[in-house]
PDB file of C-alpha atoms in Angstrom:
ATOM      1  CA  UNK A 489      -1.274 -18.904 -56.216  1.00 36.00           C
ATOM      2  CA  UNK A 490      -2.612 -15.573 -56.797  1.00 42.00           C
ATOM      3  CA  UNK A 491      -6.125 -16.815 -57.613  1.00 44.00           C
ATOM      4  CA  UNK A 492      -5.927 -18.883 -54.490  1.00 42.00           C
ATOM      5  CA  UNK A 493      -5.127 -15.833 -52.270  1.00 47.00           C
ATOM      6  CA  UNK A 494      -7.836 -13.819 -53.870  1.00 51.00           C
ATOM      7  CA  UNK A 495     -10.360 -16.419 -52.963  1.00 48.00           C
ATOM      8  CA  UNK A 496      -9.062 -16.713 -49.618  1.00 47.00           C
ATOM      9  CA  UNK A 497      -9.241 -12.632 -49.011  1.00 60.00           C
ATOM     10  CA  UNK A 498     -12.935 -12.960 -50.580  1.00 68.00           C
ATOM     11  CA  UNK A 499     -13.881 -15.578 -48.117  1.00 70.00           C
ATOM     12  CA  UNK A 500     -12.618 -13.714 -45.138  1.00 70.00           C
ATOM     13  CA  UNK A 501     -14.302 -10.596 -46.141  1.00 73.00           C
ATOM     14  CA  UNK A 502     -17.694 -12.534 -46.426  1.00 77.00           C
ATOM     15  CA  UNK A 503     -17.183 -13.570 -42.808  1.00 78.00           C
ATOM     16  CA  UNK A 504     -16.027 -10.165 -41.707  1.00 77.00           C
ATOM     17  CA  UNK A 505     -19.023  -8.600 -43.182  1.00 77.00           C
ATOM     18  CA  UNK A 506     -21.526 -10.688 -41.859  1.00 80.00           C
ATOM     19  CA  UNK A 507     -20.265 -10.644 -38.206  1.00 82.00           C
ATOM     20  CA  UNK A 508     -21.475  -8.483 -35.687  1.00 87.00           C
ATOM     21  CA  UNK A 509     -18.643  -8.734 -32.979  1.00 89.00           C
ATOM     22  CA  UNK A 510     -15.118  -8.922 -33.882  1.00 89.00           C
ATOM     23  CA  UNK A 511     -12.526 -10.433 -31.254  1.00 91.00           C
ATOM     24  CA  UNK A 512      -8.993 -10.607 -31.810  1.00 91.00           C
ATOM     25  CA  UNK A 513      -6.067 -12.015 -30.124  1.00 91.00           C
ATOM     26  CA  UNK A 514      -2.575 -10.825 -31.125  1.00 88.00           C
ATOM     27  CA  UNK A 515      -0.821 -14.039 -29.755  1.00 85.00           C
ATOM     28  CA  UNK A 516       2.682 -14.060 -27.787  1.00 87.00           C
ATOM     29  CA  UNK A 517       4.220 -10.607 -28.638  1.00 85.00           C
ATOM     30  CA  UNK A 518       7.572 -11.678 -27.273  1.00 81.00           C
ATOM     31  CA  UNK A 519       7.791 -14.318 -29.924  1.00 76.00           C
ATOM     32  CA  UNK A 520       6.549 -11.934 -32.729  1.00 67.00           C
ATOM     33  CA  UNK A 521       8.664  -9.101 -31.751  1.00 53.00           C
ATOM     34  CA  UNK A 522      11.818 -11.291 -32.245  1.00 45.00           C
ATOM     35  CA  UNK A 523      10.546 -11.947 -35.848  1.00 44.00           C
ATOM     36  CA  UNK A 524       9.627  -8.477 -36.746  1.00 55.00           C
ATOM     37  CA  UNK A 525      12.735  -6.734 -35.002  1.00 52.00           C
ATOM     38  CA  UNK A 526      10.530  -3.647 -34.678  1.00 60.00           C
ATOM     39  CA  UNK A 527      10.236  -1.648 -31.566  1.00 64.00           C
ATOM     40  CA  UNK A 528       6.899   0.335 -31.260  1.00 64.00           C
ATOM     41  CA  UNK A 529       7.346   4.043 -30.282  1.00 71.00           C
ATOM     42  CA  UNK A 530       4.155   3.737 -27.904  1.00 84.00           C
ATOM     43  CA  UNK A 531       1.703   1.284 -26.681  1.00 88.00           C
ATOM     44  CA  UNK A 532      -0.764   2.899 -29.324  1.00 88.00           C
ATOM     45  CA  UNK A 533       1.761   2.260 -32.129  1.00 89.00           C
ATOM     46  CA  UNK A 534       2.210  -1.428 -30.693  1.00 89.00           C
ATOM     47  CA  UNK A 535      -1.381  -2.067 -30.666  1.00 90.00           C
ATOM     48  CA  UNK A 536      -2.138  -0.677 -34.006  1.00 89.00           C
ATOM     49  CA  UNK A 537       0.726  -2.805 -35.404  1.00 88.00           C
ATOM     50  CA  UNK A 538      -0.596  -5.842 -33.668  1.00 87.00           C
ATOM     51  CA  UNK A 539      -4.138  -5.380 -34.921  1.00 88.00           C
ATOM     52  CA  UNK A 540      -2.841  -4.900 -38.670  1.00 87.00           C
ATOM     53  CA  UNK A 541      -0.534  -8.177 -38.305  1.00 86.00           C
ATOM     54  CA  UNK A 542      -3.074 -10.374 -36.787  1.00 87.00           C
ATOM     55  CA  UNK A 543      -5.745  -9.332 -39.436  1.00 86.00           C
ATOM     56  CA  UNK A 544      -3.218  -9.864 -42.047  1.00 83.00           C
ATOM     57  CA  UNK A 545      -2.312 -13.392 -41.030  1.00 83.00           C
ATOM     58  CA  UNK A 546      -6.038 -14.505 -40.265  1.00 82.00           C
ATOM     59  CA  UNK A 547      -6.995 -13.328 -43.923  1.00 77.00           C
ATOM     60  CA  UNK A 548      -4.254 -15.129 -45.558  1.00 77.00           C
ATOM     61  CA  UNK A 549      -4.904 -18.464 -43.436  1.00 74.00           C
ATOM     62  CA  UNK A 550      -8.721 -18.295 -42.876  1.00 68.00           C
ATOM     63  CA  UNK A 551     -10.851 -21.267 -44.161  1.00 66.00           C
ATOM     64  CA  UNK A 552     -13.977 -21.015 -46.210  1.00 59.00           C
ATOM     65  CA  UNK A 553     -17.255 -19.800 -44.695  1.00 59.00           C
ATOM     66  CA  UNK A 554     -19.453 -22.801 -43.681  1.00 61.00           C
ATOM     67  CA  UNK A 555     -23.257 -22.582 -44.477  1.00 66.00           C
ATOM     68  CA  UNK A 556     -23.864 -20.668 -41.112  1.00 76.00           C
ATOM     69  CA  UNK A 557     -21.888 -17.607 -41.025  1.00 80.00           C
ATOM     70  CA  UNK A 558     -20.842 -16.902 -37.361  1.00 81.00           C
ATOM     71  CA  UNK A 559     -22.021 -13.529 -35.827  1.00 84.00           C
ATOM     72  CA  UNK A 560     -18.937 -13.530 -33.624  1.00 84.00           C
ATOM     73  CA  UNK A 561     -15.665 -13.593 -35.468  1.00 83.00           C
ATOM     74  CA  UNK A 562     -12.564 -14.601 -33.530  1.00 86.00           C
ATOM     75  CA  UNK A 563      -9.422 -13.549 -35.402  1.00 83.00           C
ATOM     76  CA  UNK A 564      -6.422 -15.285 -33.815  1.00 79.00           C
ATOM     77  CA  UNK A 565      -3.509 -17.294 -34.825  1.00 69.00           C
ATOM     78  CA  UNK A 566      -3.561 -20.346 -32.850  1.00 62.00           C
ATOM     79  CA  UNK A 567       0.164 -21.242 -33.283  1.00 60.00           C
ATOM     80  CA  UNK A 568       1.002 -17.778 -31.630  1.00 61.00           C
ATOM     81  CA  UNK A 569      -0.706 -18.458 -28.528  1.00 68.00           C
ATOM     82  CA  UNK A 570       1.236 -19.741 -25.312  1.00 74.00           C
ATOM     83  CA  UNK A 571      -1.352 -21.334 -23.063  1.00 85.00           C
ATOM     84  CA  UNK A 572      -0.277 -22.083 -19.486  1.00 91.00           C
ATOM     85  CA  UNK A 573       0.000 -25.572 -18.489  1.00 91.00           C
ATOM     86  CA  UNK A 574      -1.286 -26.626 -14.906  1.00 92.00           C
ATOM     87  CA  UNK A 575       2.305 -27.523 -14.112  1.00 93.00           C
ATOM     88  CA  UNK A 576       3.800 -24.380 -14.639  1.00 94.00           C
ATOM     89  CA  UNK A 577       1.046 -22.104 -13.318  1.00 93.00           C
ATOM     90  CA  UNK A 578       2.576 -21.683  -9.892  1.00 94.00           C
ATOM     91  CA  UNK A 579       5.748 -20.309 -11.248  1.00 96.00           C
ATOM     92  CA  UNK A 580       3.874 -17.557 -13.484  1.00 96.00           C
ATOM     93  CA  UNK A 581       2.239 -14.551 -12.602  1.00 97.00           C
ATOM     94  CA  UNK A 582      -0.487 -13.368 -14.922  1.00 97.00           C
ATOM     95  CA  UNK A 583      -1.234  -9.696 -14.786  1.00 97.00           C
ATOM     96  CA  UNK A 584      -3.777  -7.901 -17.057  1.00 97.00           C
ATOM     97  CA  UNK A 585      -4.739  -4.244 -17.754  1.00 97.00           C
ATOM     98  CA  UNK A 586      -8.141  -3.705 -19.150  1.00 97.00           C
ATOM     99  CA  UNK A 587      -8.817  -0.396 -21.176  1.00 95.00           C
ATOM    100  CA  UNK A 588     -12.809  -0.026 -21.404  1.00 92.00           C
ATOM    101  CA  UNK A 589     -13.829   2.243 -24.329  1.00 88.00           C
ATOM    102  CA  UNK A 590     -17.206   2.205 -23.252  1.00 80.00           C
ATOM    103  CA  UNK A 591     -19.056   2.060 -19.927  1.00 73.00           C
ATOM    104  CA  UNK A 592     -20.231  -1.684 -19.822  1.00 76.00           C
ATOM    105  CA  UNK A 593     -20.140  -3.865 -16.935  1.00 78.00           C
ATOM    106  CA  UNK A 594     -20.609  -6.721 -18.801  1.00 84.00           C
ATOM    107  CA  UNK A 595     -17.333  -5.977 -20.983  1.00 92.00           C
ATOM    108  CA  UNK A 596     -15.398  -6.588 -17.732  1.00 95.00           C
ATOM    109  CA  UNK A 597     -16.906 -10.232 -17.306  1.00 95.00           C
ATOM    110  CA  UNK A 598     -16.378 -10.896 -20.927  1.00 95.00           C
ATOM    111  CA  UNK A 599     -12.662  -9.737 -20.952  1.00 96.00           C
ATOM    112  CA  UNK A 600     -11.604 -11.578 -18.036  1.00 97.00           C
ATOM    113  CA  UNK A 601     -13.403 -14.722 -19.271  1.00 96.00           C
ATOM    114  CA  UNK A 602     -11.812 -14.476 -22.631  1.00 94.00           C
ATOM    115  CA  UNK A 603      -8.384 -13.959 -21.337  1.00 96.00           C
ATOM    116  CA  UNK A 604      -8.736 -16.892 -18.788  1.00 96.00           C
ATOM    117  CA  UNK A 605      -9.842 -18.997 -21.739  1.00 93.00           C
ATOM    118  CA  UNK A 606      -7.285 -18.002 -24.072  1.00 92.00           C
ATOM    119  CA  UNK A 607      -4.457 -18.679 -21.606  1.00 94.00           C
ATOM    120  CA  UNK A 608      -5.915 -21.684 -20.113  1.00 94.00           C
ATOM    121  CA  UNK A 609      -5.973 -20.312 -16.417  1.00 96.00           C
ATOM    122  CA  UNK A 610      -8.771 -20.398 -13.954  1.00 96.00           C
ATOM    123  CA  UNK A 611      -7.582 -17.299 -12.049  1.00 97.00           C
ATOM    124  CA  UNK A 612      -5.670 -14.060 -12.943  1.00 98.00           C
ATOM    125  CA  UNK A 613      -3.331 -12.823 -10.481  1.00 98.00           C
ATOM    126  CA  UNK A 614      -4.093  -9.249 -10.769  1.00 98.00           C
ATOM    127  CA  UNK A 615      -6.282  -7.043 -12.925  1.00 98.00           C
ATOM    128  CA  UNK A 616      -5.827  -3.130 -13.236  1.00 97.00           C
ATOM    129  CA  UNK A 617      -8.769  -1.157 -14.797  1.00 95.00           C
ATOM    130  CA  UNK A 618      -8.697   1.673 -16.925  1.00 92.00           C
ATOM    131  CA  UNK A 619     -12.291   3.046 -17.509  1.00 87.00           C
ATOM    132  CA  UNK A 620     -13.313   5.323 -20.136  1.00 83.00           C
ATOM    133  CA  UNK A 621     -12.271   9.047 -19.746  1.00 75.00           C
ATOM    134  CA  UNK A 622     -14.894  11.358 -18.624  1.00 71.00           C
ATOM    135  CA  UNK A 623     -16.052  13.929 -21.483  1.00 63.00           C
ATOM    136  CA  UNK A 624     -14.204  17.024 -21.956  1.00 62.00           C
ATOM    137  CA  UNK A 625     -14.622  19.295 -19.288  1.00 61.00           C
ATOM    138  CA  UNK A 626     -15.720  16.585 -16.765  1.00 70.00           C
ATOM    139  CA  UNK A 627     -13.455  14.989 -14.037  1.00 75.00           C
ATOM    140  CA  UNK A 628     -13.055  11.247 -12.831  1.00 80.00           C
ATOM    141  CA  UNK A 629     -15.435  10.920  -9.618  1.00 89.00           C
ATOM    142  CA  UNK A 630     -16.088   7.934  -7.386  1.00 93.00           C
ATOM    143  CA  UNK A 631     -19.592   7.526  -9.103  1.00 91.00           C
ATOM    144  CA  UNK A 632     -17.764   7.255 -12.423  1.00 89.00           C
ATOM    145  CA  UNK A 633     -15.600   4.336 -11.087  1.00 92.00           C
ATOM    146  CA  UNK A 634     -18.222   2.455  -8.787  1.00 94.00           C
ATOM    147  CA  UNK A 635     -19.959   0.270 -11.489  1.00 93.00           C
ATOM    148  CA  UNK A 636     -16.856  -1.186 -12.903  1.00 94.00           C
ATOM    149  CA  UNK A 637     -15.335  -1.671  -9.561  1.00 96.00           C
ATOM    150  CA  UNK A 638     -18.292  -3.553  -8.249  1.00 96.00           C
ATOM    151  CA  UNK A 639     -18.081  -5.805 -11.295  1.00 96.00           C
ATOM    152  CA  UNK A 640     -14.420  -6.579 -10.469  1.00 97.00           C
ATOM    153  CA  UNK A 641     -15.214  -7.160  -6.735  1.00 98.00           C
ATOM    154  CA  UNK A 642     -17.865  -9.799  -7.983  1.00 97.00           C
ATOM    155  CA  UNK A 643     -15.060 -11.449 -10.219  1.00 97.00           C
ATOM    156  CA  UNK A 644     -12.882 -11.615  -6.825  1.00 98.00           C
ATOM    157  CA  UNK A 645     -15.470 -13.092  -4.806  1.00 98.00           C
ATOM    158  CA  UNK A 646     -15.878 -15.876  -7.477  1.00 97.00           C
ATOM    159  CA  UNK A 647     -12.127 -16.310  -7.459  1.00 97.00           C
ATOM    160  CA  UNK A 648     -11.584 -15.446 -11.175  1.00 97.00           C
ATOM    161  CA  UNK A 649      -9.370 -12.694  -9.861  1.00 98.00           C
ATOM    162  CA  UNK A 650      -6.957 -12.548  -7.004  1.00 98.00           C
ATOM    163  CA  UNK A 651      -6.103  -8.810  -6.810  1.00 98.00           C
ATOM    164  CA  UNK A 652      -7.675  -5.682  -8.459  1.00 98.00           C
ATOM    165  CA  UNK A 653      -5.941  -2.152  -8.909  1.00 97.00           C
ATOM    166  CA  UNK A 654      -6.658   1.252 -10.383  1.00 96.00           C
ATOM    167  CA  UNK A 655      -5.002   3.655 -12.926  1.00 94.00           C
ATOM    168  CA  UNK A 656      -4.169   7.313 -12.810  1.00 91.00           C
ATOM    169  CA  UNK A 657      -6.095   8.139  -9.348  1.00 92.00           C
ATOM    170  CA  UNK A 658      -4.883  10.928  -7.557  1.00 92.00           C
ATOM    171  CA  UNK A 659      -4.838  10.756  -3.546  1.00 94.00           C
ATOM    172  CA  UNK A 660      -8.063  11.980  -2.966  1.00 95.00           C
ATOM    173  CA  UNK A 661     -10.134   9.806  -5.522  1.00 95.00           C
ATOM    174  CA  UNK A 662      -7.917   6.826  -4.352  1.00 96.00           C
ATOM    175  CA  UNK A 663      -8.900   7.608  -0.883  1.00 97.00           C
ATOM    176  CA  UNK A 664     -12.422   7.683  -1.611  1.00 97.00           C
ATOM    177  CA  UNK A 665     -12.540   4.253  -3.395  1.00 97.00           C
ATOM    178  CA  UNK A 666     -10.584   2.624  -0.678  1.00 98.00           C
ATOM    179  CA  UNK A 667     -13.084   4.017   2.007  1.00 98.00           C
ATOM    180  CA  UNK A 668     -16.146   2.860  -0.328  1.00 98.00           C
ATOM    181  CA  UNK A 669     -14.880  -0.401  -1.624  1.00 97.00           C
ATOM    182  CA  UNK A 670     -15.621  -3.812  -0.191  1.00 97.00           C
ATOM    183  CA  UNK A 671     -12.421  -5.261  -1.798  1.00 98.00           C
ATOM    184  CA  UNK A 672      -9.731  -2.890  -1.602  1.00 98.00           C
ATOM    185  CA  UNK A 673      -7.359  -1.605  -4.508  1.00 98.00           C
ATOM    186  CA  UNK A 674      -4.110  -3.250  -4.141  1.00 97.00           C
ATOM    187  CA  UNK A 675      -2.258  -0.981  -6.520  1.00 97.00           C
ATOM    188  CA  UNK A 676      -2.587   2.284  -8.565  1.00 96.00           C
ATOM    189  CA  UNK A 677      -0.812   3.109 -11.656  1.00 94.00           C
ATOM    190  CA  UNK A 678       0.654   6.494 -12.395  1.00 92.00           C
ATOM    191  CA  UNK A 679       1.541   7.989 -15.349  1.00 89.00           C
ATOM    192  CA  UNK A 680       5.007   9.452 -15.126  1.00 78.00           C
ATOM    193  CA  UNK A 681       4.477  11.480 -18.483  1.00 73.00           C
ATOM    194  CA  UNK A 682       2.007  13.644 -16.337  1.00 66.00           C
ATOM    195  CA  UNK A 683       4.012  13.769 -13.158  1.00 62.00           C
ATOM    196  CA  UNK A 684       7.853  13.198 -13.192  1.00 68.00           C
ATOM    197  CA  UNK A 685       7.726  12.630  -9.377  1.00 79.00           C
ATOM    198  CA  UNK A 686       5.168  10.434  -7.399  1.00 84.00           C
ATOM    199  CA  UNK A 687       2.767  12.884  -5.494  1.00 88.00           C
ATOM    200  CA  UNK A 688       3.907  13.014  -1.786  1.00 92.00           C
ATOM    201  CA  UNK A 689       0.304  12.666  -0.471  1.00 94.00           C
ATOM    202  CA  UNK A 690      -0.342   9.836  -2.823  1.00 94.00           C
ATOM    203  CA  UNK A 691       2.760   8.113  -1.878  1.00 94.00           C
ATOM    204  CA  UNK A 692       2.142   8.541   1.934  1.00 96.00           C
ATOM    205  CA  UNK A 693      -1.576   7.318   1.638  1.00 96.00           C
ATOM    206  CA  UNK A 694      -0.423   4.235  -0.416  1.00 96.00           C
ATOM    207  CA  UNK A 695       2.281   3.314   2.139  1.00 96.00           C
ATOM    208  CA  UNK A 696      -0.238   3.655   4.982  1.00 96.00           C
ATOM    209  CA  UNK A 697      -2.748   1.532   3.449  1.00 96.00           C
ATOM    210  CA  UNK A 698      -0.379  -1.110   1.727  1.00 97.00           C
ATOM    211  CA  UNK A 699      -1.109   0.113  -1.852  1.00 96.00           C
ATOM    212  CA  UNK A 700       1.499  -0.656  -4.569  1.00 96.00           C
ATOM    213  CA  UNK A 701       2.034   2.315  -6.562  1.00 95.00           C
ATOM    214  CA  UNK A 702       3.213   1.359 -10.183  1.00 93.00           C
ATOM    215  CA  UNK A 703       4.406   3.444 -13.233  1.00 91.00           C
ATOM    216  CA  UNK A 704       3.002   3.187 -16.702  1.00 91.00           C
ATOM    217  CA  UNK A 705       3.373   5.227 -20.201  1.00 89.00           C
ATOM    218  CA  UNK A 706      -0.216   4.506 -21.536  1.00 91.00           C
ATOM    219  CA  UNK A 707      -2.082   7.410 -23.150  1.00 88.00           C
ATOM    220  CA  UNK A 708      -5.453   8.393 -21.835  1.00 83.00           C
ATOM    221  CA  UNK A 709      -6.986   6.974 -24.876  1.00 86.00           C
ATOM    222  CA  UNK A 710      -5.199   3.689 -25.701  1.00 89.00           C
ATOM    223  CA  UNK A 711      -6.500   3.820 -29.401  1.00 89.00           C
ATOM    224  CA  UNK A 712      -9.194   6.114 -31.113  1.00 85.00           C
ATOM    225  CA  UNK A 713     -12.015   5.388 -33.044  1.00 82.00           C
ATOM    226  CA  UNK A 714     -10.267   6.420 -36.247  1.00 83.00           C
ATOM    227  CA  UNK A 715      -7.085   4.630 -35.539  1.00 87.00           C
ATOM    228  CA  UNK A 716      -8.783   1.460 -34.776  1.00 88.00           C
ATOM    229  CA  UNK A 717     -10.856   1.735 -38.117  1.00 85.00           C
ATOM    230  CA  UNK A 718      -7.462   2.344 -39.944  1.00 85.00           C
ATOM    231  CA  UNK A 719      -5.799  -0.437 -38.557  1.00 87.00           C
ATOM    232  CA  UNK A 720      -8.800  -2.786 -39.561  1.00 85.00           C
ATOM    233  CA  UNK A 721      -8.818  -1.275 -42.925  1.00 83.00           C
ATOM    234  CA  UNK A 722      -4.971  -1.784 -43.437  1.00 83.00           C
ATOM    235  CA  UNK A 723      -5.245  -5.490 -42.012  1.00 81.00           C
ATOM    236  CA  UNK A 724      -8.009  -6.552 -44.029  1.00 77.00           C
ATOM    237  CA  UNK A 725      -6.668  -4.494 -47.404  1.00 74.00           C
ATOM    238  CA  UNK A 726     -10.262  -3.031 -47.659  1.00 68.00           C
ATOM    239  CA  UNK A 727     -10.983   0.538 -47.481  1.00 52.00           C
ATOM    240  CA  UNK A 728     -14.602   0.180 -47.715  1.00 57.00           C
ATOM    241  CA  UNK A 729     -15.105  -2.216 -44.905  1.00 61.00           C
ATOM    242  CA  UNK A 730     -17.902  -1.498 -42.391  1.00 63.00           C
ATOM    243  CA  UNK A 731     -17.335   0.719 -39.223  1.00 78.00           C
ATOM    244  CA  UNK A 732     -16.199  -1.066 -36.174  1.00 82.00           C
ATOM    245  CA  UNK A 733     -16.485   0.236 -32.591  1.00 86.00           C
ATOM    246  CA  UNK A 734     -13.721  -0.691 -30.265  1.00 89.00           C
ATOM    247  CA  UNK A 735     -15.435  -1.966 -26.962  1.00 92.00           C
ATOM    248  CA  UNK A 736     -12.475  -2.923 -24.908  1.00 94.00           C
ATOM    249  CA  UNK A 737      -8.796  -3.787 -24.901  1.00 95.00           C
ATOM    250  CA  UNK A 738      -6.950  -6.109 -22.602  1.00 96.00           C
ATOM    251  CA  UNK A 739      -3.363  -6.196 -22.180  1.00 96.00           C
ATOM    252  CA  UNK A 740      -1.622  -9.486 -20.371  1.00 96.00           C
ATOM    253  CA  UNK A 741       1.587 -10.184 -19.241  1.00 95.00           C
ATOM    254  CA  UNK A 742       2.814 -13.607 -17.849  1.00 95.00           C
ATOM    255  CA  UNK A 743       5.972 -13.054 -15.651  1.00 95.00           C
ATOM    256  CA  UNK A 744       8.184 -16.057 -14.487  1.00 95.00           C
ATOM    257  CA  UNK A 745       8.043 -15.183 -10.680  1.00 94.00           C
ATOM    258  CA  UNK A 746      11.627 -16.568  -9.801  1.00 94.00           C
ATOM    259  CA  UNK A 747      13.175 -14.740 -12.526  1.00 93.00           C
ATOM    260  CA  UNK A 748      11.121 -11.580 -13.028  1.00 91.00           C
ATOM    261  CA  UNK A 749      11.061 -11.729 -16.878  1.00 93.00           C
ATOM    262  CA  UNK A 750       8.302 -11.786 -19.284  1.00 92.00           C
ATOM    263  CA  UNK A 751       7.392 -15.062 -20.732  1.00 92.00           C
ATOM    264  CA  UNK A 752       4.509 -13.855 -22.744  1.00 91.00           C
ATOM    265  CA  UNK A 753       2.540 -10.686 -23.588  1.00 92.00           C
ATOM    266  CA  UNK A 754      -0.255  -9.906 -25.748  1.00 92.00           C
ATOM    267  CA  UNK A 755      -3.500  -8.199 -26.422  1.00 94.00           C
ATOM    268  CA  UNK A 756      -7.181  -9.008 -26.869  1.00 95.00           C
ATOM    269  CA  UNK A 757      -9.352  -6.869 -28.661  1.00 95.00           C
ATOM    270  CA  UNK A 758     -13.191  -6.842 -28.612  1.00 94.00           C
ATOM    271  CA  UNK A 759     -15.251  -4.592 -31.159  1.00 91.00           C
ATOM    272  CA  UNK A 760     -18.697  -4.347 -32.298  1.00 89.00           C
ATOM    273  CA  UNK A 761     -20.036  -3.264 -35.753  1.00 87.00           C
ATOM    274  CA  UNK A 762     -21.806  -0.078 -35.939  1.00 80.00           C
ATOM    275  CA  UNK A 763     -25.191  -0.407 -37.391  1.00 70.00           C
ATOM    276  CA  UNK A 764     -26.494   2.474 -39.678  1.00 59.00           C
TER     277      UNK A 764
END
């Protein structure tokens, strides 16, 4: 049995070493958390645990590599995924928050297509965008947001997304975006760790223009490059594995509208191998 496990691990490493892109789906964490009985301390810890566990499960279950090794490696556990049937779609709300680690508009479309395919839906009810934060000493600006927002607007026009929202915008920046945008933001998330009370000017503006204010506890950087690399190494039991650069992380929630309970929740992760 040990020899078999060693062979599986070797085969998985061959696949991982060849791949240029790594795509990972954690499966439904509502079911996983019941099994693990572990409550993460933060969204970052939850994501790190999920990456390690998913890679570990994938490694132990992976099949021998074919003659043609894939450039894109999909690491997911099929039985852990809860696809949505057409019959239940109307009863469910699919909400997404997309964390961009790099300024790439193609990442937005790729992430939306991947989650739609994973959950077997043609449209997401809402997508909140969290673009990469500016460099130290710089501040968020409308110019910084515009490319990502234009990509989201295109996805609304193609009916892939019903509503789009923002994260951590103050009143001035939210107003600038609202005035400029063709598809207006329907929501704005506010981190209550940075402000215990909703700013009155933001509240007044949101009320006037029917923008929903939501709260969240996500850090500015959901996962650092070093933490992601550590999670991959621990999940694959290989400290000498090639460096991977995190491109985006998508978190989805499937909510039963009539009862307000979370039916499913999970992460999709996309990373690219760093070439020397």
